[in-house]
Short mmCIF file of C-alpha atoms in Angstrom, two decimals:
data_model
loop_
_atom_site.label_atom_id
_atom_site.label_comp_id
_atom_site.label_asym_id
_atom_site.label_seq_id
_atom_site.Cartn_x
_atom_site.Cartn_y
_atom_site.Cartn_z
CA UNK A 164 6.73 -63.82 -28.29
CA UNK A 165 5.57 -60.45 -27.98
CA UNK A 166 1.69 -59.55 -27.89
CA UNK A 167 0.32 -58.88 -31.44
CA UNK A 168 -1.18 -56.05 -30.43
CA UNK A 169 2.36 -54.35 -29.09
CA UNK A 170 3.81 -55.35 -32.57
CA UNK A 171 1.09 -53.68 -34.02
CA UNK A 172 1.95 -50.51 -32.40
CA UNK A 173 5.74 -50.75 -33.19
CA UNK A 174 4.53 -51.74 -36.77
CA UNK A 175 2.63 -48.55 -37.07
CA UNK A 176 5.11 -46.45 -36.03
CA UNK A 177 7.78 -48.18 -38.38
CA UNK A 178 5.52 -48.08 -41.69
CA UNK A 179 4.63 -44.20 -40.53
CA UNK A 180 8.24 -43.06 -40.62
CA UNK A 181 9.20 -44.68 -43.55
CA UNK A 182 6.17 -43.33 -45.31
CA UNK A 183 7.20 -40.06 -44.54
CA UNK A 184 10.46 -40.74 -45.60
CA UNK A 185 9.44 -41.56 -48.95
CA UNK A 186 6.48 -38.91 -49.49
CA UNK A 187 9.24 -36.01 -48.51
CA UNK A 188 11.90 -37.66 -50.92
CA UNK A 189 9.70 -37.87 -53.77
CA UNK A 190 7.34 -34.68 -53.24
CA UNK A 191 8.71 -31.85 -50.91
CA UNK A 192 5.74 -30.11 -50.25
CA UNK A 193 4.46 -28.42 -47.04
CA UNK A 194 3.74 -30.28 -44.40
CA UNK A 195 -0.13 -30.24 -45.01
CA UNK A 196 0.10 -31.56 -48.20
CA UNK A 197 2.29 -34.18 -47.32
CA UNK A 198 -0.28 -35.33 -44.27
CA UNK A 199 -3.14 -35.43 -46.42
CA UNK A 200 -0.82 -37.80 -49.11
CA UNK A 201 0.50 -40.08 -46.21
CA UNK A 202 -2.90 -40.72 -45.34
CA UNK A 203 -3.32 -42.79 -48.74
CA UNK A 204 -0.62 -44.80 -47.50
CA UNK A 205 -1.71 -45.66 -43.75
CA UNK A 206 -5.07 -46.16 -43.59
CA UNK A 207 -6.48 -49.01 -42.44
CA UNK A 208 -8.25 -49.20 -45.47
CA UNK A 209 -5.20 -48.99 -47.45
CA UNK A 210 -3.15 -51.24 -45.30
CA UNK A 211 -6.26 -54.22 -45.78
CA UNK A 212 -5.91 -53.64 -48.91
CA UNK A 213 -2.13 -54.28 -49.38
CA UNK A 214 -2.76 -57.02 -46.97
CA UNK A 215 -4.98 -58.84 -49.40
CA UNK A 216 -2.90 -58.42 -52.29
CA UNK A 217 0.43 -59.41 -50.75
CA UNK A 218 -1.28 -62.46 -49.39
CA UNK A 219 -3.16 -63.44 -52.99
CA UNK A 220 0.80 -63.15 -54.06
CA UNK A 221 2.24 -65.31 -51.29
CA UNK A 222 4.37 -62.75 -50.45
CA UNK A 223 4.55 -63.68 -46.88
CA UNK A 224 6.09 -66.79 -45.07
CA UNK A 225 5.07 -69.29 -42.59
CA UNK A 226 6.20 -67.15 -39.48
CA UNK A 227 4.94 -63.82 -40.93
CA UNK A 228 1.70 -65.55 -41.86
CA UNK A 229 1.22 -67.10 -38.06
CA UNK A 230 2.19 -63.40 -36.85
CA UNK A 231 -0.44 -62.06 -39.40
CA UNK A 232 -2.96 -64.50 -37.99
CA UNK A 233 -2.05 -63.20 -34.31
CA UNK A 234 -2.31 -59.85 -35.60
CA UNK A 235 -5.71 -60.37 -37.08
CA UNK A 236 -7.32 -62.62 -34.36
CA UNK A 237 -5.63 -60.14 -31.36
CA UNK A 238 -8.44 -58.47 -29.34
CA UNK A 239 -8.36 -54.53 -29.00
CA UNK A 240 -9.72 -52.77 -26.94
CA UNK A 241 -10.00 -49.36 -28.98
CA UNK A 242 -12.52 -49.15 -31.63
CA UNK A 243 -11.42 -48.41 -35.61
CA UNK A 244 -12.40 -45.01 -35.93
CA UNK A 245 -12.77 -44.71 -39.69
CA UNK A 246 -13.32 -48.25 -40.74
CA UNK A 247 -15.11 -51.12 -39.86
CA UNK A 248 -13.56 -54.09 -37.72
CA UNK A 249 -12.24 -56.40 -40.28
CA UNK A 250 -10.57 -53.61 -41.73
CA UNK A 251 -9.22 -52.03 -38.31
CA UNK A 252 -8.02 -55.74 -37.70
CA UNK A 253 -6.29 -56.73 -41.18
CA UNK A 254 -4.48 -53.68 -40.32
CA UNK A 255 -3.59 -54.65 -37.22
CA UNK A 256 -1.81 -57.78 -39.08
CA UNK A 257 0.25 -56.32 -41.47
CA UNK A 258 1.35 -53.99 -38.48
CA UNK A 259 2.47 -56.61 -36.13
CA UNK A 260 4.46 -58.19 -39.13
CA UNK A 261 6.16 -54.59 -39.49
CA UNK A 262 6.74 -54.20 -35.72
CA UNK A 263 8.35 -58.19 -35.81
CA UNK A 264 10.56 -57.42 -38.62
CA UNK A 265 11.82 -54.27 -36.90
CA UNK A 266 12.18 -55.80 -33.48
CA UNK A 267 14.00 -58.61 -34.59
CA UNK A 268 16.28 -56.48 -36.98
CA UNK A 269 15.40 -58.08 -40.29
CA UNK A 270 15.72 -54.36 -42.33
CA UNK A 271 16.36 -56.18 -45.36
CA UNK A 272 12.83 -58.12 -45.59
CA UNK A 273 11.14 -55.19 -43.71
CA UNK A 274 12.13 -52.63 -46.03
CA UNK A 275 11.29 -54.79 -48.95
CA UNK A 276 7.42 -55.42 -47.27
CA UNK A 277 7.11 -51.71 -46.81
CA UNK A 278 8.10 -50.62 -50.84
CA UNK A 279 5.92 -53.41 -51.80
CA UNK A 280 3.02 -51.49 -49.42
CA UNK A 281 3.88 -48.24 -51.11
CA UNK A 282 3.76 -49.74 -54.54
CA UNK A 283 0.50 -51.17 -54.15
CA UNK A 284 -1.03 -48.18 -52.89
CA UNK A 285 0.43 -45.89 -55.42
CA UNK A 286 -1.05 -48.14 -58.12
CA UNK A 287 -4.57 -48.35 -56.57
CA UNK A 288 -4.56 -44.30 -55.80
CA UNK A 289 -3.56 -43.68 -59.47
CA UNK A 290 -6.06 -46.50 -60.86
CA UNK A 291 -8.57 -44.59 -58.59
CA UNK A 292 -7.91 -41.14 -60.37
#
């Protein structure tokens, strides 16, 4: 089993290019525009967020939930530069979930983790105005 912490970092690179993916697809703007809209989706704020709610909706299973818990519970050694640390490390989670899905080639189940992400955030950024 890989370190939480290196699934982390493949699970931030993962949710990252699929963001993109979808903000191009369903915007085409400039590039600046479409930075300042993928931050909504890849914040650590935003990712504790989906966290919470996908959990609250036992979305996850047993292995993904042990992986989150890894995730969570994994000590880094960089601080969270916009966030505080329970934020910084719920991110963390749902990142090493997205890395373990990709690394172990489940696309179906990752790609369905990652539109549920996007649909939660697009709901809270529109409920937030």
């Amino acid at each position: 089993m890989l370190n939480p912490l290196s699934l982390a970092y493949m699970g931030d690179s993962i949710l990252d290019t699929y963001v993109r993916k979808h903000i191009i697809l369903k915007i085409k703007g400039k590039p600046n525009r479409l930075h300042q809209l993928s931050k909504q989706y890849v914040s650590a704020k935003g990712q504790a967020f989906a966290l919470n709610i996908l959990i609250e909706e036992s979305f996850f299973n047993e292995e993904e939930l042990d992986i989150i818990k890894r995730g969570r519970n994994a000590k880094s050694y960089t601080k969270a530069k916009n966030t505080d640390i329970q934020t910084y490390r719920k991110s963390s989670a749902i990142e090493a979930v997205l890395g373990y899905l990709f690394l172990i080639d489940e696309t179906e189940r990752l790609e369905a983790l990652i539109n549920k992400m996007i649909e939660i955030t697009e709901e809270r950024v529109s409920a937030n105005g």
